[in-house]
Every structure is written in C-alpha cells, then in structure tokens.
Amino acid sequence: MFSYRRNYLLYNKELSNHMRIIGEEVPFVRSVSIGIYIKVGSVDENLINNGITHFIEHMFFKGTPKYTARQLADTMSRIGGRINAYTSKEYVCFYAHVLDEHLDEVIDILSDMIQHSNFYEEDIEKEKGIILEEYSMYEDSPEEIVLDEMHATIWPNHAIGYNIIGTKETIKNMNQKMLQDYVASRYVGDNMVVSIVGKINFEKIAKKLEDAFSDITSGEKKRRTSPILYAPGKKVFKKDIEQGHLAISYPSIDYFHEDTYGMNILSAIVGGGLNSRLFQSVREEEGLAYSIYSYVETFYQTGLFTTYAATSATQIPQLYGAIRHEVDKLLNDGITARELLETKEQLKSNTIIGMENMGARMSHYGKGALLKNDITSMDDLIEGVNNVSLDDVNRLIRETFQYDQESITLATPFEDDIEKL
C-alpha cells in the first residue's frame, strides 16, 4: 500500500506494469524535473558482480538502436536540458531537468536508455577502462576511502559494506551476458518509481509514460532479507599523504525510525555546520582540523552516525581526543534549550528553501515512494522537527555514543597511529 499525507497537489498513479508515477503540478514555473528511481544498488550484489549496478548506469548512456551516445548528448544540448545518473547502495536514479516544452523528448530518451540500451561488447570493454580510471581517482581521495572503508569494516559480511564502484577485479570481469541478465531480473516495474515535478499536466504525462515504458515488465520484487549485523572495529590505511583522515562511527537508526528528526537535529548540533560543537571547538578554538563534520546515514535495516575530520598526520591522537572530549560533554551535560531551538529553525529553513527547488522536490518524492512507500509532506517535515523535545535529543545522545560500539577508520602515513586512539 502506497500512501502520502496532506499533499493535495501531489498525484499518484500505478501503470499497468506496476511502475509507480508520482507527480506534482507547479504551474508558476517553466521547468520540469524528472527522475527514474530503480530499487537496485550495491546492497543487492555479491562478491562476483560487485559494481554491476554502477557499471550498468554507465552503459545506459552508450547508445540504443534509436540514439547513438553522441546523439543522446547532442539532443540534450540542443534542447538546453541536463541529464545524468547516480548509483547508491540501495537504488539507482536517472534524472533530467528541462524546460516544459521539451519534456516529451526527455521522456523518450530516458525510457529508450532504460529499456533498449545496446550493451555492445566493444562499448563494455571501453567502459571498463573509464570505470577503472574512476576507481583510480577514488584511490587518490583519502576522505572517500576512509568513509567507504568504514562501511566495509563495520559490515564485513554483508553487501551493504561493498564499494559501489566495485573492485578492480570485478570491473574487469563484467561481460555482456552478465549485464543483460541483471537488467532483465532487476529493472522491472515493481522496482521502479518515476517522480516528476514542475509545469506538467499529470494525466497527460501519465499516459505518455504508460506508452513510453510499455516494454518494462512488472517483474518480481527482490526482497532484501539477510540481516545486517554491526561489528565495531578499527582499521588503518597507510598512505603517503600529509594529512591524516579520521572517521568515527556508531550504530544508528534505519530510515523508517520514529527518531529520524531527532537524529538529524543531533547531527546538526554535533557537526552539521559552522556553529556546530565540533566545528567551533575542534577547528575554531583548538585549530586541530580544517575539515570536520558529522552526518547520519539511514538504510533499510540499519544506519550510522559518523564524524569525519582531517588534520596534520602528526596530530591525529590530539584530534581524536578533542572529538571525544566534546562527546563526553554531550554525555555528561546534554544539549541546551537554546541549541535545540536554533537548530530546529536552521533545519526548517533548510527544508523549506530546499523544497522550493524542483529537483529537490522530485528527489524527495521519488526516494520516499521507492524506499519507504510513503511521502512526507513539507507540513509533516516541519511538524516532525517541531515535535522533537530536549529529552528526545538527550536520550539519543546516550543511545548513540556508546564507546564499546565505536568504530574507527584512519588513513595516515603512520601505521601505529590507530594504536594511540
């Protein structure tokens, strides 16, 4: 059952192949944002095909019987639109932003890419080289490595800990049959949501989408049932770098949890911006880090609260000590009523301003419908923030920062740094 609350301008329709269409008519703009959300990601992969979702995302831009790769690019350039895609752990999204008068052409392009991409062997071999270059860029980014390897350390026996890009070995082993079989089994109507926001006529667009995606079968939903077990640990990566990169994580909530708003407030207070505790204390007062922030990641069955910071490689122990000192203060004293009030206003302001962007609205609706089978209205988002109490946040502090569940990942030129933490 799909539901949404108090969205009187929001339309919801299921196509004959079970694809879900979410649309919002915004008559005072001249643009449209459209996203095709597919419930498939690295969490669905295994050690043999790790990276296949990301590889397929690339291949969808390599041409179809109707459009060559160059024609896809030229068409979008001609109509002044933007088209792109990204892969996450739990879903993949193909999206475009365009003037309303060119929406039909964009729907034709997106639907053709997803249903009829060529997957020629020669293109697959070329794309292996491109993705391996992307992997090399990733290896040159200590921040990305530390945050990704944190997942691998915490979830060593589950696909949610896999790298979205894959490994060098799995990338090299991709082949035409592998990719085509995976698309046939996963890219089906039951796993797909189309979110479209802007100057549209929803009924007209729904009919267009019904025709455009007629080759997509309803398929069968792949249920993610294997348990995700958190395993606290420490891992160090010795790299020839000037800075040390530190990530500290604790187990947290999934994206269905009633404490979602409280965790967002806690994250903002701890390390969510210029006025956060970590930024003011660790960076501004002690000068121990240029970059420091915290964030909450939520998934289907699990989540993480993570703090990331980078500093001179010789100062990692001091940096870790300063972060722990701030956490100790939170555990001992909690947050203040003023902090709560100011953070609520900040989050509400960010929400309202963000949702005035058509792309952000499209993304909010698409991900909500796909992942949670539910869309939260702006009224409900604001109400959710308002309803968080001081006691709620202080309870979450105690529940989150349990030192026996702490995990640490570190990139540093000194192998023994992690033993000092």
Short mmCIF file of C-alpha atoms in Angstrom, two decimals:
data_model
loop_
_atom_site.label_atom_id
_atom_site.label_comp_id
_atom_site.label_asym_id
_atom_site.label_seq_id
_atom_site.Cartn_x
_atom_site.Cartn_y
_atom_site.Cartn_z
CA MET A 1 0.00 0.00 0.00
CA PHE A 2 1.36 3.40 -1.03
CA SER A 3 0.39 6.45 0.98
CA TYR A 4 1.09 10.14 1.19
CA ARG A 5 -0.14 12.75 3.64
CA ARG A 6 -1.57 16.22 3.10
CA ASN A 7 -0.11 16.59 -0.40
CA TYR A 8 -3.18 17.99 -2.12
CA LEU A 9 -1.20 18.89 -5.27
CA LEU A 10 0.59 15.55 -5.43
CA TYR A 11 -0.60 12.84 -7.82
CA ASN A 12 -0.01 9.12 -7.51
CA LYS A 13 -0.69 6.53 -10.18
CA GLU A 14 0.33 2.95 -10.89
CA LEU A 15 0.93 1.96 -14.52
CA SER A 16 -0.16 -1.39 -15.94
CA ASN A 17 3.39 -2.75 -15.47
CA HIS A 18 3.32 -1.71 -11.76
CA MET A 19 5.65 1.27 -12.18
CA ARG A 20 4.68 3.99 -9.72
CA ILE A 21 4.26 7.55 -11.03
CA ILE A 22 4.46 10.45 -8.58
CA GLY A 23 3.76 13.90 -9.97
CA GLU A 24 3.33 17.43 -8.73
CA GLU A 25 1.94 20.18 -10.94
CA VAL A 26 3.67 23.51 -10.27
CA PRO A 27 2.06 25.92 -12.75
CA PHE A 28 4.11 29.01 -11.90
CA VAL A 29 7.44 27.56 -13.20
CA ARG A 30 8.56 26.80 -16.76
CA SER A 31 10.80 23.82 -15.98
CA VAL A 32 10.32 20.14 -15.19
CA SER A 33 12.47 17.75 -13.16
CA ILE A 34 12.02 14.03 -13.79
CA GLY A 35 13.72 11.09 -12.11
CA ILE A 36 13.52 7.36 -12.80
CA TYR A 37 14.25 5.58 -9.50
CA ILE A 38 15.08 1.87 -9.55
CA LYS A 39 15.34 -0.19 -6.37
CA VAL A 40 18.65 -1.84 -7.11
CA GLY A 41 22.10 -0.99 -5.74
CA SER A 42 25.31 -2.40 -4.37
CA VAL A 43 23.36 -3.93 -1.46
CA ASP A 44 21.88 -6.39 -3.99
CA GLU A 45 25.28 -7.52 -5.31
CA ASN A 46 27.71 -10.27 -4.37
CA LEU A 47 31.47 -10.76 -4.38
CA ILE A 48 31.42 -11.80 -8.05
CA ASN A 49 29.32 -8.99 -9.53
CA ASN A 50 30.10 -6.15 -7.09
CA GLY A 51 29.89 -2.89 -9.04
CA ILE A 52 27.43 -4.17 -11.64
CA THR A 53 24.72 -1.60 -10.82
CA HIS A 54 27.19 1.25 -11.25
CA PHE A 55 28.53 -0.32 -14.47
CA ILE A 56 25.01 -0.62 -15.91
CA GLU A 57 24.36 3.02 -15.05
CA HIS A 58 27.32 3.93 -17.28
CA MET A 59 26.22 1.59 -20.08
CA PHE A 60 22.77 3.17 -20.31
CA PHE A 61 24.47 6.25 -21.76
CA LYS A 62 26.30 4.30 -24.51
CA GLY A 63 23.52 4.27 -27.05
CA THR A 64 20.42 2.44 -28.21
CA PRO A 65 19.14 1.36 -31.65
CA LYS A 66 17.39 4.76 -31.79
CA TYR A 67 20.13 7.04 -30.38
CA THR A 68 23.89 6.77 -30.51
CA ALA A 69 25.76 8.00 -27.45
CA ARG A 70 26.65 11.17 -29.36
CA GLN A 71 23.04 11.72 -30.41
CA LEU A 72 21.91 11.42 -26.80
CA ALA A 73 24.36 14.15 -25.81
CA ASP A 74 23.58 16.33 -28.85
CA THR A 75 19.83 16.12 -28.27
CA MET A 76 20.12 17.24 -24.67
CA SER A 77 22.44 20.06 -25.73
CA ARG A 78 20.01 21.16 -28.46
CA ILE A 79 17.08 21.43 -26.06
CA GLY A 80 19.16 23.01 -23.30
CA GLY A 81 18.47 20.24 -20.81
CA ARG A 82 20.59 18.35 -18.29
CA ILE A 83 20.59 14.58 -17.93
CA ASN A 84 22.61 12.46 -15.53
CA ALA A 85 22.52 9.46 -13.20
CA TYR A 86 23.97 8.14 -9.98
CA THR A 87 24.18 4.84 -8.12
CA SER A 88 23.78 4.43 -4.36
CA LYS A 89 23.85 1.44 -2.06
CA GLU A 90 20.09 0.90 -2.29
CA TYR A 91 18.91 2.48 -5.54
CA VAL A 92 19.94 4.00 -8.85
CA CYS A 93 18.49 7.19 -10.33
CA PHE A 94 18.40 8.55 -13.89
CA TYR A 95 17.23 12.15 -13.95
CA ALA A 96 16.83 15.20 -16.15
CA HIS A 97 15.97 18.89 -15.80
CA VAL A 98 14.43 20.57 -18.84
CA LEU A 99 12.04 23.29 -19.99
CA ASP A 100 8.45 22.06 -20.04
CA GLU A 101 8.23 22.32 -23.84
CA HIS A 102 10.94 19.65 -24.21
CA LEU A 103 9.62 17.14 -21.67
CA ASP A 104 8.33 14.68 -24.27
CA GLU A 105 11.79 14.40 -25.84
CA VAL A 106 13.41 13.77 -22.46
CA ILE A 107 10.89 11.04 -21.63
CA ASP A 108 11.66 9.41 -25.00
CA ILE A 109 15.39 9.50 -24.26
CA LEU A 110 15.17 8.21 -20.67
CA SER A 111 12.72 5.43 -21.50
CA ASP A 112 14.78 4.35 -24.51
CA MET A 113 18.00 4.26 -22.46
CA ILE A 114 16.48 2.15 -19.71
CA GLN A 115 14.66 -0.28 -21.98
CA HIS A 116 16.78 -0.59 -25.12
CA SER A 117 20.45 0.12 -24.38
CA ASN A 118 22.78 -1.78 -26.71
CA PHE A 119 25.39 -3.28 -24.35
CA TYR A 120 27.81 -3.88 -27.21
CA GLU A 121 30.93 -5.81 -26.18
CA GLU A 122 33.25 -3.15 -27.59
CA ASP A 123 31.49 -0.46 -25.52
CA ILE A 124 31.69 -2.64 -22.43
CA GLU A 125 35.45 -3.02 -22.88
CA LYS A 126 35.89 0.74 -23.33
CA GLU A 127 33.78 1.44 -20.27
CA LYS A 128 35.92 -0.87 -18.16
CA GLY A 129 38.82 1.48 -18.81
CA ILE A 130 36.76 4.53 -17.90
CA ILE A 131 35.49 2.99 -14.65
CA LEU A 132 38.97 1.80 -13.73
CA GLU A 133 40.11 5.40 -14.14
CA GLU A 134 37.24 6.44 -11.86
CA TYR A 135 38.48 3.84 -9.38
CA SER A 136 41.98 5.32 -9.56
CA MET A 137 40.56 8.78 -8.82
CA TYR A 138 38.78 7.24 -5.84
CA GLU A 139 42.06 5.75 -4.60
CA ASP A 140 43.58 9.24 -4.69
CA SER A 141 40.89 10.57 -2.34
CA PRO A 142 41.69 9.60 1.28
CA GLU A 143 38.42 11.09 2.52
CA GLU A 144 36.34 8.83 0.25
CA ILE A 145 38.47 5.79 1.08
CA VAL A 146 38.13 6.31 4.83
CA LEU A 147 34.36 6.74 4.68
CA ASP A 148 33.82 3.80 2.30
CA GLU A 149 36.16 1.51 4.19
CA MET A 150 34.30 2.35 7.36
CA HIS A 151 31.33 0.54 5.84
CA ALA A 152 33.46 -2.45 4.91
CA THR A 153 34.89 -2.60 8.44
CA ILE A 154 31.52 -2.34 10.18
CA TRP A 155 29.63 -4.68 7.82
CA PRO A 156 32.28 -7.20 6.72
CA ASN A 157 29.80 -9.97 5.88
CA HIS A 158 27.06 -8.04 4.11
CA ALA A 159 26.76 -6.39 0.70
CA ILE A 160 25.85 -3.06 2.31
CA GLY A 161 29.54 -2.80 3.14
CA TYR A 162 30.59 -3.16 -0.52
CA ASN A 163 32.11 -0.34 -2.56
CA ILE A 164 29.53 0.98 -5.04
CA ILE A 165 32.12 1.11 -7.85
CA GLY A 166 33.20 -2.48 -7.21
CA THR A 167 36.76 -3.76 -7.20
CA LYS A 168 39.34 -3.75 -9.98
CA GLU A 169 38.81 -7.48 -10.43
CA THR A 170 35.01 -7.35 -10.62
CA ILE A 171 35.11 -4.38 -13.00
CA LYS A 172 37.43 -6.27 -15.36
CA ASN A 173 35.18 -9.35 -15.26
CA MET A 174 31.99 -7.61 -16.43
CA ASN A 175 30.56 -9.02 -19.68
CA GLN A 176 27.53 -8.57 -21.91
CA LYS A 177 25.51 -11.54 -20.64
CA MET A 178 26.11 -10.62 -17.02
CA LEU A 179 24.86 -7.07 -17.56
CA GLN A 180 21.85 -8.02 -19.69
CA ASP A 181 20.73 -10.76 -17.31
CA TYR A 182 20.99 -8.39 -14.36
CA VAL A 183 18.91 -5.73 -16.10
CA ALA A 184 16.26 -8.29 -17.07
CA SER A 185 15.88 -9.51 -13.49
CA ARG A 186 16.08 -6.23 -11.58
CA TYR A 187 14.97 -3.36 -13.82
CA VAL A 188 11.27 -4.22 -13.64
CA GLY A 189 8.11 -2.25 -12.97
CA ASP A 190 7.69 -3.39 -9.37
CA ASN A 191 11.13 -1.94 -8.59
CA MET A 192 10.64 1.41 -10.35
CA VAL A 193 9.24 4.84 -9.49
CA VAL A 194 9.01 7.85 -11.80
CA SER A 195 8.96 11.19 -9.97
CA ILE A 196 8.09 14.28 -11.98
CA VAL A 197 7.67 17.85 -10.73
CA GLY A 198 7.12 21.16 -12.49
CA LYS A 199 4.91 22.59 -15.21
CA ILE A 200 3.08 19.43 -16.22
CA ASN A 201 -0.38 18.07 -16.86
CA PHE A 202 -0.23 14.89 -14.79
CA GLU A 203 -2.87 12.87 -16.63
CA LYS A 204 -1.29 13.67 -19.98
CA ILE A 205 2.17 12.76 -18.70
CA ALA A 206 0.91 9.54 -17.09
CA LYS A 207 -0.44 8.43 -20.47
CA LYS A 208 2.85 9.35 -22.11
CA LEU A 209 4.79 7.33 -19.53
CA GLU A 210 2.46 4.33 -19.92
CA ASP A 211 3.29 4.24 -23.62
CA ALA A 212 6.96 5.11 -23.22
CA PHE A 213 7.69 2.30 -20.72
CA SER A 214 5.49 -0.34 -22.32
CA ASP A 215 8.44 -2.74 -22.75
CA ILE A 216 9.12 -2.84 -19.00
CA THR A 217 7.55 -5.92 -17.42
CA SER A 218 6.09 -5.93 -13.92
CA GLY A 219 8.66 -8.49 -12.78
CA GLU A 220 9.13 -9.67 -9.23
CA LYS A 221 10.31 -7.63 -6.27
CA LYS A 222 13.60 -8.86 -4.88
CA ARG A 223 13.26 -8.88 -1.10
CA ARG A 224 16.26 -7.84 0.99
CA THR A 225 16.00 -10.17 3.94
CA SER A 226 19.55 -11.03 5.05
CA PRO A 227 20.28 -9.48 8.47
CA ILE A 228 22.76 -6.62 8.73
CA LEU A 229 24.96 -7.05 11.79
CA TYR A 230 27.10 -4.16 13.07
CA ALA A 231 30.65 -5.17 14.02
CA PRO A 232 32.66 -2.44 15.81
CA GLY A 233 36.31 -2.33 14.83
CA LYS A 234 39.40 -0.32 13.94
CA LYS A 235 41.20 -0.18 10.59
CA VAL A 236 44.18 1.83 9.39
CA PHE A 237 45.28 2.53 5.80
CA LYS A 238 48.88 3.54 5.41
CA LYS A 239 49.16 6.11 2.61
CA ASP A 240 51.86 8.55 1.57
CA ILE A 241 49.85 11.66 2.48
CA GLU A 242 50.44 14.82 4.51
CA GLN A 243 47.12 14.79 6.34
CA GLY A 244 45.53 12.09 8.45
CA HIS A 245 41.89 11.31 7.70
CA LEU A 246 39.78 10.02 10.58
CA ALA A 247 36.25 8.57 10.63
CA ILE A 248 34.44 7.60 13.84
CA SER A 249 31.12 5.77 13.61
CA TYR A 250 28.40 4.41 15.89
CA PRO A 251 25.35 2.30 15.02
CA SER A 252 22.22 4.36 14.41
CA ILE A 253 18.63 4.20 13.12
CA ASP A 254 17.13 2.99 9.83
CA TYR A 255 15.08 5.30 7.61
CA PHE A 256 11.72 4.08 8.97
CA HIS A 257 12.58 5.00 12.57
CA GLU A 258 10.48 7.49 14.54
CA ASP A 259 13.65 9.21 15.77
CA THR A 260 14.66 10.41 12.29
CA TYR A 261 14.03 14.07 13.10
CA GLY A 262 15.78 13.83 16.45
CA MET A 263 18.86 12.25 14.88
CA ASN A 264 19.01 14.98 12.23
CA ILE A 265 18.92 17.59 14.98
CA LEU A 266 21.63 15.79 16.95
CA SER A 267 23.87 15.54 13.89
CA ALA A 268 23.43 19.24 13.13
CA ILE A 269 24.36 20.16 16.70
CA VAL A 270 27.40 17.88 16.80
CA GLY A 271 28.95 18.63 13.42
CA GLY A 272 26.41 19.93 10.92
CA GLY A 273 27.72 23.39 10.16
CA LEU A 274 29.73 26.45 11.13
CA ASN A 275 28.00 26.80 14.51
CA SER A 276 28.18 23.11 15.41
CA ARG A 277 30.03 21.99 18.51
CA LEU A 278 32.81 20.16 16.68
CA PHE A 279 33.43 22.96 14.19
CA GLN A 280 33.56 25.63 16.87
CA SER A 281 35.61 23.63 19.37
CA VAL A 282 37.94 21.46 17.30
CA ARG A 283 38.54 23.79 14.37
CA GLU A 284 37.94 27.34 15.55
CA GLU A 285 39.13 27.16 19.17
CA GLU A 286 41.84 24.46 19.02
CA GLY A 287 42.85 24.70 15.34
CA LEU A 288 43.13 20.92 15.07
CA ALA A 289 41.28 20.38 11.79
CA TYR A 290 40.43 22.27 8.63
CA SER A 291 37.59 19.91 7.72
CA ILE A 292 35.32 18.36 10.34
CA TYR A 293 31.67 17.33 10.16
CA SER A 294 29.18 14.68 11.24
CA TYR A 295 26.21 13.09 9.48
CA VAL A 296 23.59 10.37 9.81
CA GLU A 297 23.24 7.63 7.18
CA THR A 298 20.00 5.66 7.13
CA PHE A 299 19.36 2.44 5.25
CA TYR A 300 16.58 -0.16 5.07
CA GLN A 301 17.65 -2.11 8.14
CA THR A 302 20.40 -0.08 9.72
CA GLY A 303 22.19 3.25 9.96
CA LEU A 304 25.32 5.06 11.14
CA PHE A 305 26.24 8.24 12.94
CA THR A 306 29.65 9.26 11.61
CA THR A 307 32.12 12.03 12.34
CA TYR A 308 34.85 12.76 9.78
CA ALA A 309 37.88 15.02 10.28
CA ALA A 310 41.22 15.67 8.61
CA THR A 311 44.32 17.17 10.19
CA SER A 312 48.10 17.11 10.02
CA ALA A 313 49.17 13.47 10.21
CA THR A 314 51.12 14.19 13.40
CA GLN A 315 48.01 15.46 15.21
CA ILE A 316 45.63 12.51 14.83
CA PRO A 317 45.76 11.46 18.51
CA GLN A 318 45.09 15.06 19.63
CA LEU A 319 42.24 15.35 17.10
CA TYR A 320 40.63 12.15 18.33
CA GLY A 321 41.00 13.30 21.92
CA ALA A 322 39.33 16.64 21.15
CA ILE A 323 36.38 14.90 19.47
CA ARG A 324 35.98 12.50 22.40
CA HIS A 325 36.09 15.46 24.79
CA GLU A 326 33.11 17.05 23.01
CA VAL A 327 31.22 13.76 23.05
CA ASP A 328 31.93 13.39 26.78
CA LYS A 329 30.48 16.86 27.34
CA LEU A 330 27.34 15.83 25.47
CA LEU A 331 27.03 12.64 27.50
CA ASN A 332 27.55 14.45 30.81
CA ASP A 333 25.61 17.66 30.21
CA GLY A 334 23.35 17.11 27.20
CA ILE A 335 22.38 19.97 24.90
CA THR A 336 20.81 23.28 25.86
CA ALA A 337 17.30 24.50 25.11
CA ARG A 338 18.79 27.33 23.07
CA GLU A 339 20.81 24.90 20.93
CA LEU A 340 17.67 22.89 20.26
CA LEU A 341 15.62 25.94 19.29
CA GLU A 342 18.29 27.40 16.99
CA THR A 343 18.95 24.04 15.31
CA LYS A 344 15.25 23.48 14.70
CA GLU A 345 14.98 26.86 12.97
CA GLN A 346 18.04 26.07 10.88
CA LEU A 347 16.67 22.68 9.77
CA LYS A 348 13.22 24.10 9.00
CA SER A 349 14.75 26.91 6.97
CA ASN A 350 16.95 24.47 5.04
CA THR A 351 13.95 22.23 4.39
CA ILE A 352 11.67 24.98 3.12
CA ILE A 353 14.31 26.65 0.95
CA GLY A 354 15.50 23.31 -0.40
CA MET A 355 11.99 22.15 -1.29
CA GLU A 356 11.44 25.28 -3.36
CA ASN A 357 13.82 23.71 -5.90
CA MET A 358 12.04 21.45 -8.42
CA GLY A 359 14.91 18.96 -8.47
CA ALA A 360 14.90 18.65 -4.69
CA ARG A 361 11.14 18.09 -4.63
CA MET A 362 11.40 15.47 -7.35
CA SER A 363 14.16 13.68 -5.43
CA HIS A 364 12.26 13.79 -2.13
CA TYR A 365 9.14 12.28 -3.70
CA GLY A 366 11.00 9.67 -5.73
CA LYS A 367 13.13 8.34 -2.88
CA GLY A 368 10.24 8.37 -0.43
CA ALA A 369 7.98 6.39 -2.74
CA LEU A 370 10.69 3.92 -3.74
CA LEU A 371 12.35 3.23 -0.39
CA LYS A 372 9.62 3.83 2.19
CA ASN A 373 6.45 3.50 0.10
CA ASP A 374 5.48 6.81 1.64
CA ILE A 375 5.97 10.52 1.01
CA THR A 376 6.23 13.02 3.83
CA SER A 377 4.76 16.44 3.02
CA MET A 378 6.55 19.68 3.86
CA ASP A 379 3.98 20.28 6.60
CA ASP A 380 4.84 16.92 8.14
CA LEU A 381 8.58 17.57 7.82
CA ILE A 382 8.23 20.83 9.72
CA GLU A 383 5.92 19.25 12.30
CA GLY A 384 8.37 16.39 12.80
CA VAL A 385 11.18 18.84 13.59
CA ASN A 386 8.94 20.91 15.90
CA ASN A 387 7.88 17.84 17.89
CA VAL A 388 11.43 16.88 18.94
CA SER A 389 11.98 17.67 22.62
CA LEU A 390 15.09 18.35 24.66
CA ASP A 391 14.60 14.99 26.37
CA ASP A 392 14.42 13.28 22.96
CA VAL A 393 17.80 14.61 21.85
CA ASN A 394 19.49 13.93 25.18
CA ARG A 395 18.15 10.36 25.09
CA LEU A 396 19.55 9.93 21.57
CA ILE A 397 22.95 11.17 22.77
CA ARG A 398 23.05 8.38 25.36
CA GLU A 399 21.77 5.77 22.90
CA THR A 400 24.17 6.78 20.11
CA PHE A 401 27.52 7.43 21.78
CA GLN A 402 28.26 4.05 23.31
CA TYR A 403 32.03 3.72 23.31
CA ASP A 404 32.01 -0.08 23.21
CA GLN A 405 30.26 0.24 19.82
CA GLU A 406 32.67 2.83 18.42
CA SER A 407 34.37 2.10 15.08
CA ILE A 408 37.42 3.97 13.79
CA THR A 409 38.91 4.10 10.30
CA LEU A 410 42.07 6.06 9.61
CA ALA A 411 44.19 6.94 6.60
CA THR A 412 47.66 8.04 7.70
CA PRO A 413 51.36 7.74 6.81
CA PHE A 414 51.99 6.30 10.29
CA GLU A 415 50.90 2.69 10.87
CA ASP A 416 50.86 2.96 14.65
CA ASP A 417 48.53 5.98 14.85
CA ILE A 418 45.43 3.86 15.38
CA GLU A 419 47.04 2.14 18.38
CA LYS A 420 47.24 5.56 20.05
CA LEU A 421 43.48 6.13 19.86
#
